[in-house]
Amino acid sequence: MKSILVIVLSAMLTDNFALSKFMGICPFLGVSKKLDSATGMGVAVTFVMICATLVTYPIHYGILVPNSLEYLDTVVFILVIALFVQLVENFLKKCIPALYKSLGVYLPLITTNCAVLGVTVLNIDNAYNFGESIINALCGGLGFMLALVIFSGVRRKLEYADIPETFKGVPATLIAASIVSVSFMGFSGLFN
Amino acid sequence: MAENKRSLGSEISKGIIKENPTLVMLLGMCPTLAVTTQAFNGIGMGLATTFVLLGSNIVISALRKVIPDKVRIPAFIVVIASFVTLIGFLLEGFVPSLYDSLGIYLTLITVNCIIFGRAEMFASKNGVLASACDAIGMGIGFTLALFLMGSVREIIGSGQWLGTSLPVLSKNPMLIFIMPAGGFFTLGVIIAAVNKLAKRKPPLEISCGDGCGECPMADKCAGKAGE
């Protein structure tokens, strides 16, 4: 039970995927302009992270380890994620068009999101069991969404700020991200 | 012949300054921020990425007429991931210290947007030699950017440079610069400085906004995600 709590808190707060592991920085900086697109991206990433873990974990322990092919992890995982994202996209398009309408545009972008590959590889590296892996993926995704939503709020304020000409645009966004990251450093005292 | 030579030279040089993948095109942000706590790690990451980029660009441009258009993305992914596995083995065998400090980010070279972007934008449309030159240029540009980031963060954050302690600075290191927050800050300031020096307007958005041209998924999402 204690280990689960540690995974939950570290995946969401202290080792936040976007702000301290720097995974999924492109969507973090690119899709955080508006609150609803930030939420949409966050939900889509969480969803794909969980699905990817559900698929890659059995493949690693069921197929690759018994045949001592662990070195193929990277190739197999990214391929499975790419195919799976395509599958989910087609499934949503046909069966749940309402959900597709809100998440559809984010799904193809997620294939190349390092947070998704990152979470599946981390689950294996940290030797989590199946339950822990799912929790790690769920909380990692929620933490990513939390960072994205907070940051979209910061960016809305940033639009009204008087910024020097050279810093307008991406430099100002990065410096704002740095300040949001400082605020997440406050959580680092949670474990002792 | 002379003209051909010049154009190959320009394929190399464009990646270093004019189209620097990190500081101008803003691709591959994850490794740029994550591994640059030390200048040496920056160089290591840059060279590892260059290796993968060179290998994947050569193979993809050689196979560009064989790979059907519909399955090109999975095909590119397999080629890139294979080279990542290869460089992982090489580093583990020959430079284990670098392998340990790069950690998971070595695996994540697979999803580095620079490699994907070059495969989609350049290697799948150009010959082998031009693609190799493009990869070398982009790789050098990326390595230089990472080295710059790593140097700034290492000098200010831990008072060292490539492992050598510096006078004065090593007594008062500003730890925040080697923490995640310092990474964002340093990159922001460097991009602003590059823009100032190049007398350009700073880019307004990162990949999912204006930069759809480089994104491999551009045709599917058509800029909708950034709105």
Coordinates of C-alpha atoms in Angstrom, one line a residue:
Chain A
M1 CA 0.0 0.0 0.0
K2 CA 2.8 2.4 0.9
S3 CA 4.6 1.7 -2.4
I4 CA 1.4 2.5 -4.3
L5 CA 1.1 5.8 -2.5
V6 CA 4.7 6.6 -3.3
I7 CA 4.1 5.8 -7.0
V8 CA 1.0 8.0 -7.1
L9 CA 2.6 11.0 -5.5
S10 CA 5.9 10.8 -7.4
A11 CA 4.3 10.2 -10.8
M12 CA 1.8 13.1 -10.3
L13 CA 3.8 15.7 -8.4
T14 CA 7.5 15.2 -7.5
D15 CA 8.6 13.5 -10.7
N16 CA 6.0 15.2 -13.0
F17 CA 6.5 14.0 -16.5
A18 CA 6.4 17.4 -18.1
L19 CA 8.0 19.6 -15.5
S20 CA 10.8 17.5 -14.0
K21 CA 11.3 14.6 -16.5
F22 CA 10.9 16.9 -19.5
M23 CA 8.9 14.2 -21.4
G24 CA 6.1 15.5 -23.7
I25 CA 7.5 19.0 -23.8
C26 CA 6.3 19.6 -27.3
P27 CA 2.6 19.3 -26.5
F28 CA 3.2 20.9 -23.1
L29 CA 4.5 24.1 -24.8
G30 CA 2.5 23.8 -28.0
V31 CA -1.0 22.9 -27.0
S32 CA -1.2 24.8 -23.7
K33 CA -2.6 28.0 -25.2
K34 CA -6.2 27.4 -24.3
L35 CA -7.8 25.6 -21.4
D36 CA -10.0 23.3 -23.4
S37 CA -7.3 22.1 -25.8
A38 CA -5.0 21.6 -22.8
T39 CA -7.6 19.4 -21.1
G40 CA -8.2 17.5 -24.3
M41 CA -4.6 16.8 -24.8
G42 CA -4.2 15.8 -21.2
V43 CA -7.1 13.3 -21.3
A44 CA -5.8 11.9 -24.6
V45 CA -2.3 11.4 -23.2
T46 CA -3.6 9.8 -20.0
F47 CA -5.8 7.5 -22.1
V48 CA -3.0 6.4 -24.4
M49 CA -0.5 6.0 -21.6
I50 CA -2.8 3.5 -19.8
C51 CA -3.6 1.7 -23.0
A52 CA 0.1 1.5 -24.0
T53 CA 1.0 0.1 -20.7
L54 CA -1.8 -2.5 -20.9
V55 CA -0.4 -3.7 -24.2
T56 CA 3.4 -3.4 -23.8
Y57 CA 3.6 -4.9 -20.3
P58 CA 2.3 -8.4 -21.4
I59 CA 4.4 -8.2 -24.5
H60 CA 7.5 -7.6 -22.5
Y61 CA 7.0 -10.3 -19.9
G62 CA 5.0 -12.7 -22.1
I63 CA 6.9 -12.7 -25.3
L64 CA 10.3 -10.8 -25.1
V65 CA 11.6 -12.1 -21.7
P66 CA 10.9 -15.8 -22.2
N67 CA 12.8 -15.6 -25.6
S68 CA 15.5 -13.3 -24.1
L69 CA 14.8 -10.6 -26.6
E70 CA 14.6 -7.7 -24.1
Y71 CA 16.9 -5.6 -26.3
L72 CA 14.0 -5.4 -28.8
D73 CA 12.0 -3.4 -26.3
T74 CA 12.4 0.0 -28.0
V75 CA 11.5 -1.3 -31.5
V76 CA 8.6 -3.3 -30.3
F77 CA 7.2 -0.8 -27.9
I78 CA 7.2 2.2 -30.3
L79 CA 5.7 0.1 -33.1
V80 CA 3.0 -1.3 -30.8
I81 CA 2.2 2.3 -29.6
A82 CA 2.0 3.6 -33.2
L83 CA -0.3 0.8 -34.3
F84 CA -2.4 1.0 -31.2
V85 CA -2.9 4.7 -31.5
Q86 CA -4.1 4.2 -35.1
L87 CA -6.4 1.5 -33.9
V88 CA -7.9 3.6 -31.1
E89 CA -8.4 6.5 -33.6
N90 CA -10.2 4.3 -36.0
F91 CA -12.3 2.7 -33.3
L92 CA -13.3 6.1 -31.9
K93 CA -14.1 7.4 -35.3
K94 CA -16.5 4.6 -36.1
C95 CA -18.0 3.8 -32.7
I96 CA -17.8 6.9 -30.4
P97 CA -17.8 9.9 -32.8
A98 CA -18.5 12.4 -30.0
L99 CA -15.3 11.4 -28.2
Y100 CA -13.5 11.3 -31.5
K101 CA -14.5 14.9 -32.1
S102 CA -12.9 16.1 -28.9
L103 CA -9.8 13.9 -28.8
G104 CA -9.3 12.9 -32.4
V105 CA -6.9 15.7 -33.4
Y106 CA -4.6 14.9 -30.5
L107 CA -4.3 11.2 -31.1
P108 CA -1.9 11.2 -34.1
L109 CA 0.4 13.6 -32.3
I110 CA 0.7 11.3 -29.3
T111 CA 2.5 8.6 -31.2
T112 CA 5.6 10.7 -31.2
N113 CA 5.1 11.9 -27.6
C114 CA 8.0 10.8 -25.5
A115 CA 5.9 10.7 -22.4
V116 CA 4.0 7.6 -23.7
L117 CA 7.1 5.7 -24.7
G118 CA 8.8 7.0 -21.6
V119 CA 6.1 5.6 -19.2
T120 CA 6.2 2.1 -20.8
V121 CA 10.0 2.0 -20.6
L122 CA 10.1 3.3 -17.0
N123 CA 7.6 0.7 -15.9
I124 CA 10.0 -2.0 -17.1
D125 CA 13.1 -0.3 -15.8
N126 CA 11.6 0.2 -12.3
A127 CA 10.4 -3.4 -12.3
Y128 CA 6.9 -2.4 -11.4
N129 CA 4.3 -5.2 -11.3
F130 CA 1.2 -5.0 -13.6
G131 CA -1.0 -3.1 -11.1
E132 CA 1.8 -0.6 -10.2
S133 CA 2.5 0.0 -13.9
I134 CA -1.1 0.9 -14.6
I135 CA -1.2 3.2 -11.6
N136 CA 2.1 4.8 -12.7
A137 CA 0.6 5.4 -16.2
L138 CA -2.7 6.7 -14.9
C139 CA -1.0 9.1 -12.4
G140 CA 1.7 10.1 -14.8
G141 CA -1.0 11.1 -17.3
L142 CA -3.0 12.9 -14.7
G143 CA 0.1 14.8 -13.5
F144 CA 0.9 15.7 -17.1
M145 CA -2.7 17.0 -17.5
L146 CA -2.4 18.9 -14.2
A147 CA 0.8 20.6 -15.4
L148 CA -0.8 21.4 -18.8
V149 CA -3.9 22.9 -17.3
I150 CA -2.0 25.0 -14.8
F151 CA 0.3 26.2 -17.5
S152 CA -2.6 27.1 -19.8
G153 CA -3.8 29.4 -17.1
V154 CA -0.4 31.0 -16.7
R155 CA -0.1 31.5 -20.5
R156 CA -3.5 33.3 -20.6
K157 CA -2.2 35.8 -18.2
L158 CA 1.1 36.0 -20.1
E159 CA -0.8 37.3 -23.2
Y160 CA -1.5 40.5 -21.4
A161 CA 2.0 41.0 -20.0
D162 CA 4.3 43.6 -21.4
I163 CA 7.3 41.6 -22.6
P164 CA 10.5 42.9 -24.2
E165 CA 10.4 42.4 -28.0
T166 CA 13.2 39.8 -28.0
F167 CA 11.5 37.7 -25.4
K168 CA 8.1 37.6 -27.0
G169 CA 6.7 34.2 -28.0
V170 CA 8.7 31.1 -27.2
P171 CA 11.3 32.6 -24.8
A172 CA 8.7 34.1 -22.6
T173 CA 6.7 30.8 -22.6
L174 CA 9.9 28.9 -21.6
I175 CA 10.6 31.3 -18.8
A176 CA 7.0 31.0 -17.6
A177 CA 7.4 27.2 -17.7
S178 CA 10.5 27.5 -15.6
I179 CA 8.5 29.4 -12.9
V180 CA 5.7 26.7 -13.0
S181 CA 8.5 24.1 -12.6
V182 CA 9.8 26.0 -9.5
S183 CA 6.3 25.7 -8.0
F184 CA 6.4 21.9 -8.5
M185 CA 9.8 21.8 -6.8
G186 CA 7.9 22.6 -3.6
F187 CA 6.5 19.1 -3.6
S188 CA 10.0 17.5 -3.5
G189 CA 9.9 17.5 0.3
L190 CA 6.9 15.1 0.3
F191 CA 9.1 12.0 0.9
N192 CA 11.7 11.8 3.6
Chain B
M1 CA 30.1 19.4 -60.5
A2 CA 31.0 22.6 -58.8
E3 CA 27.4 23.5 -58.3
N4 CA 26.7 20.0 -56.9
K5 CA 29.5 20.4 -54.4
R6 CA 28.2 23.7 -53.2
S7 CA 24.7 22.4 -52.7
L8 CA 25.9 19.5 -50.6
G9 CA 27.9 22.0 -48.6
S10 CA 24.9 24.1 -48.1
E11 CA 22.9 21.0 -47.0
I12 CA 25.4 20.6 -44.2
S13 CA 25.7 24.3 -43.2
K14 CA 22.0 25.0 -43.2
G15 CA 21.5 22.7 -40.2
I16 CA 24.2 24.4 -38.2
I17 CA 23.0 28.0 -38.2
K18 CA 20.1 28.9 -40.5
E19 CA 17.9 26.0 -39.7
N20 CA 19.4 24.9 -36.4
P21 CA 17.0 22.2 -35.2
T22 CA 16.9 23.2 -31.6
L23 CA 17.4 27.0 -31.4
V24 CA 15.6 28.0 -34.6
M25 CA 13.1 25.2 -35.4
L26 CA 12.5 24.3 -31.8
L27 CA 12.5 20.6 -32.3
G28 CA 13.7 17.9 -29.9
M29 CA 13.0 19.9 -26.8
C30 CA 12.9 16.9 -24.4
P31 CA 16.6 15.9 -24.7
T32 CA 17.7 19.5 -25.0
L33 CA 16.2 20.2 -21.5
A34 CA 16.7 16.9 -19.9
V35 CA 20.3 15.9 -20.4
T36 CA 22.1 19.2 -20.5
T37 CA 23.0 19.5 -16.8
Q38 CA 26.6 18.9 -17.9
A39 CA 28.3 20.0 -21.1
F40 CA 29.7 16.5 -21.6
N41 CA 26.3 14.9 -21.4
G42 CA 25.1 17.4 -24.0
I43 CA 27.9 16.4 -26.4
G44 CA 27.2 12.7 -25.8
M45 CA 23.5 13.1 -26.4
G46 CA 24.2 15.3 -29.5
L47 CA 26.6 12.7 -31.0
A48 CA 24.3 9.8 -30.2
T49 CA 21.4 11.6 -31.9
T50 CA 23.6 12.5 -34.9
F51 CA 24.5 8.8 -35.3
V52 CA 20.9 7.8 -35.3
L53 CA 19.9 10.6 -37.6
L54 CA 22.7 9.8 -40.1
G55 CA 21.8 6.1 -40.1
S56 CA 18.1 6.5 -40.4
N57 CA 18.4 9.3 -43.1
I58 CA 20.7 7.0 -45.2
V59 CA 18.5 4.0 -44.9
I60 CA 15.2 5.8 -45.3
S61 CA 16.4 7.7 -48.4
A62 CA 17.8 4.5 -49.9
L63 CA 14.5 2.7 -49.3
R64 CA 12.3 5.7 -50.2
K65 CA 11.0 4.1 -53.5
V66 CA 10.3 0.8 -51.8
I67 CA 8.4 1.9 -48.8
P68 CA 4.7 2.4 -49.7
D69 CA 3.3 5.8 -48.8
K70 CA 0.6 4.4 -46.5
V71 CA 2.9 2.5 -44.1
R72 CA 5.7 5.0 -44.2
I73 CA 5.3 6.1 -40.6
P74 CA 5.6 2.6 -39.1
A75 CA 8.5 1.9 -41.5
F76 CA 10.4 5.0 -40.4
I77 CA 9.8 4.2 -36.8
V78 CA 11.2 0.7 -37.2
V79 CA 14.4 2.0 -38.9
I80 CA 14.9 4.8 -36.3
A81 CA 14.2 2.5 -33.3
S82 CA 16.7 -0.1 -34.7
F83 CA 19.5 2.5 -34.8
V84 CA 18.6 3.6 -31.3
T85 CA 19.0 0.1 -30.1
L86 CA 22.3 -0.1 -31.8
I87 CA 23.7 3.1 -30.3
G88 CA 22.4 1.9 -26.9
F89 CA 24.5 -1.2 -27.2
L90 CA 27.6 0.7 -28.4
L91 CA 27.4 3.2 -25.6
E92 CA 26.8 0.5 -23.0
G93 CA 29.9 -1.4 -24.2
F94 CA 32.3 1.5 -24.8
V95 CA 31.2 4.5 -22.7
P96 CA 29.2 3.0 -19.8
S97 CA 29.4 6.2 -17.8
L98 CA 27.6 8.2 -20.5
Y99 CA 25.1 5.4 -21.0
D100 CA 24.2 5.6 -17.3
S101 CA 23.9 9.4 -17.2
L102 CA 21.8 9.5 -20.4
G103 CA 19.5 6.7 -19.0
I104 CA 16.0 6.6 -20.4
Y105 CA 16.6 9.6 -22.7
L106 CA 18.8 7.4 -24.9
T107 CA 15.8 5.2 -25.6
L108 CA 13.7 8.4 -26.2
I109 CA 15.9 9.4 -29.1
T110 CA 13.4 7.2 -31.0
V111 CA 10.7 9.8 -30.6
N112 CA 12.9 12.8 -31.1
C113 CA 11.0 15.1 -33.5
I114 CA 14.2 16.1 -35.3
I115 CA 14.8 12.6 -36.6
F116 CA 11.2 12.0 -37.5
G117 CA 11.0 15.4 -39.1
R118 CA 14.1 14.9 -41.2
A119 CA 12.9 11.5 -42.3
E120 CA 9.6 12.9 -43.4
M121 CA 10.7 16.2 -44.8
F122 CA 14.0 15.4 -46.3
A123 CA 15.2 11.8 -46.5
S124 CA 12.0 10.5 -48.0
K125 CA 12.3 13.0 -50.9
N126 CA 16.0 13.2 -51.5
G127 CA 19.0 11.0 -52.5
V128 CA 21.3 9.2 -50.2
L129 CA 24.2 11.6 -50.4
A130 CA 22.1 14.7 -49.8
S131 CA 20.3 13.0 -47.0
A132 CA 23.5 12.1 -45.3
C133 CA 24.8 15.7 -45.6
D134 CA 21.5 16.9 -44.2
A135 CA 21.8 14.5 -41.3
I136 CA 25.4 15.6 -40.6
G137 CA 24.5 19.3 -40.6
M138 CA 21.4 18.9 -38.4
G139 CA 23.4 16.6 -36.1
I140 CA 26.2 19.1 -35.7
G141 CA 23.7 21.9 -35.1
F142 CA 21.9 19.9 -32.5
T143 CA 25.2 18.9 -30.8
L144 CA 26.4 22.5 -30.7
A145 CA 23.1 23.7 -29.2
L146 CA 23.2 21.0 -26.5
F147 CA 26.8 21.8 -25.8
L148 CA 26.0 25.4 -25.4
M149 CA 23.0 24.6 -23.1
G150 CA 25.1 22.2 -21.1
S151 CA 28.0 24.6 -20.7
V152 CA 25.8 27.4 -19.4
R153 CA 24.0 25.2 -17.0
E154 CA 27.2 23.4 -15.8
I155 CA 29.2 26.6 -15.4
I156 CA 26.5 28.5 -13.5
G157 CA 24.9 25.5 -11.8
S158 CA 27.8 23.6 -10.5
G159 CA 30.8 25.9 -11.1
Q160 CA 32.5 23.4 -13.4
W161 CA 33.1 23.1 -17.1
L162 CA 33.6 19.6 -18.6
G163 CA 34.5 18.4 -15.1
T164 CA 37.1 21.1 -14.3
S165 CA 36.3 23.4 -11.3
L166 CA 36.3 27.0 -12.2
P167 CA 37.6 29.7 -9.7
V168 CA 35.0 31.8 -7.8
L169 CA 32.0 30.1 -9.5
S170 CA 32.6 26.7 -7.9
K171 CA 32.4 28.4 -4.4
N172 CA 28.9 29.7 -5.1
P173 CA 27.1 27.4 -7.5
M174 CA 23.5 28.3 -8.3
L175 CA 22.0 24.9 -8.0
I176 CA 18.7 26.0 -9.6
F177 CA 20.4 26.0 -13.0
I178 CA 21.0 22.2 -13.0
M179 CA 17.4 21.6 -11.8
P180 CA 14.5 21.3 -14.2
A181 CA 13.4 24.9 -13.7
G182 CA 16.9 26.1 -14.7
G183 CA 16.7 24.1 -17.9
F184 CA 13.6 26.0 -19.1
F185 CA 15.0 29.3 -18.1
T186 CA 18.4 28.8 -19.8
L187 CA 16.7 27.6 -23.0
G188 CA 14.4 30.6 -23.0
V189 CA 17.2 33.0 -22.6
I190 CA 19.4 31.3 -25.2
I191 CA 16.6 31.4 -27.8
A192 CA 16.0 35.1 -27.0
A193 CA 19.7 35.8 -27.4
V194 CA 19.9 33.9 -30.7
N195 CA 17.0 36.0 -32.0
K196 CA 18.6 39.2 -30.9
L197 CA 21.8 38.3 -32.6
A198 CA 20.1 37.2 -35.8
K199 CA 17.8 40.3 -35.6
R200 CA 14.9 38.0 -36.1
K201 CA 11.5 38.0 -34.5
P202 CA 11.3 35.2 -32.0
P203 CA 9.1 32.3 -33.0
L204 CA 5.7 32.5 -31.6
E205 CA 4.8 28.8 -31.1
I206 CA 6.4 25.4 -30.8
S207 CA 5.7 22.6 -33.2
C208 CA 2.0 22.2 -32.5
G209 CA 1.3 25.8 -33.5
D210 CA 2.9 27.4 -36.5
G211 CA 5.5 24.8 -37.2
C212 CA 3.3 22.2 -38.7
G213 CA 5.6 22.0 -41.7
E214 CA 8.1 19.9 -39.8
C215 CA 5.6 17.8 -38.0
P216 CA 5.2 14.3 -39.4
M217 CA 1.5 14.3 -38.4
A218 CA 0.7 17.6 -40.1
D219 CA -1.6 16.1 -42.8
K220 CA -3.7 14.3 -40.2
C221 CA -4.1 17.1 -37.7
A222 CA -3.8 20.2 -40.0
G223 CA -2.9 22.5 -37.2
K224 CA -6.2 21.9 -35.3
A225 CA -4.4 20.8 -32.1
G226 CA -2.7 24.2 -31.6
E227 CA -5.9 26.2 -31.8

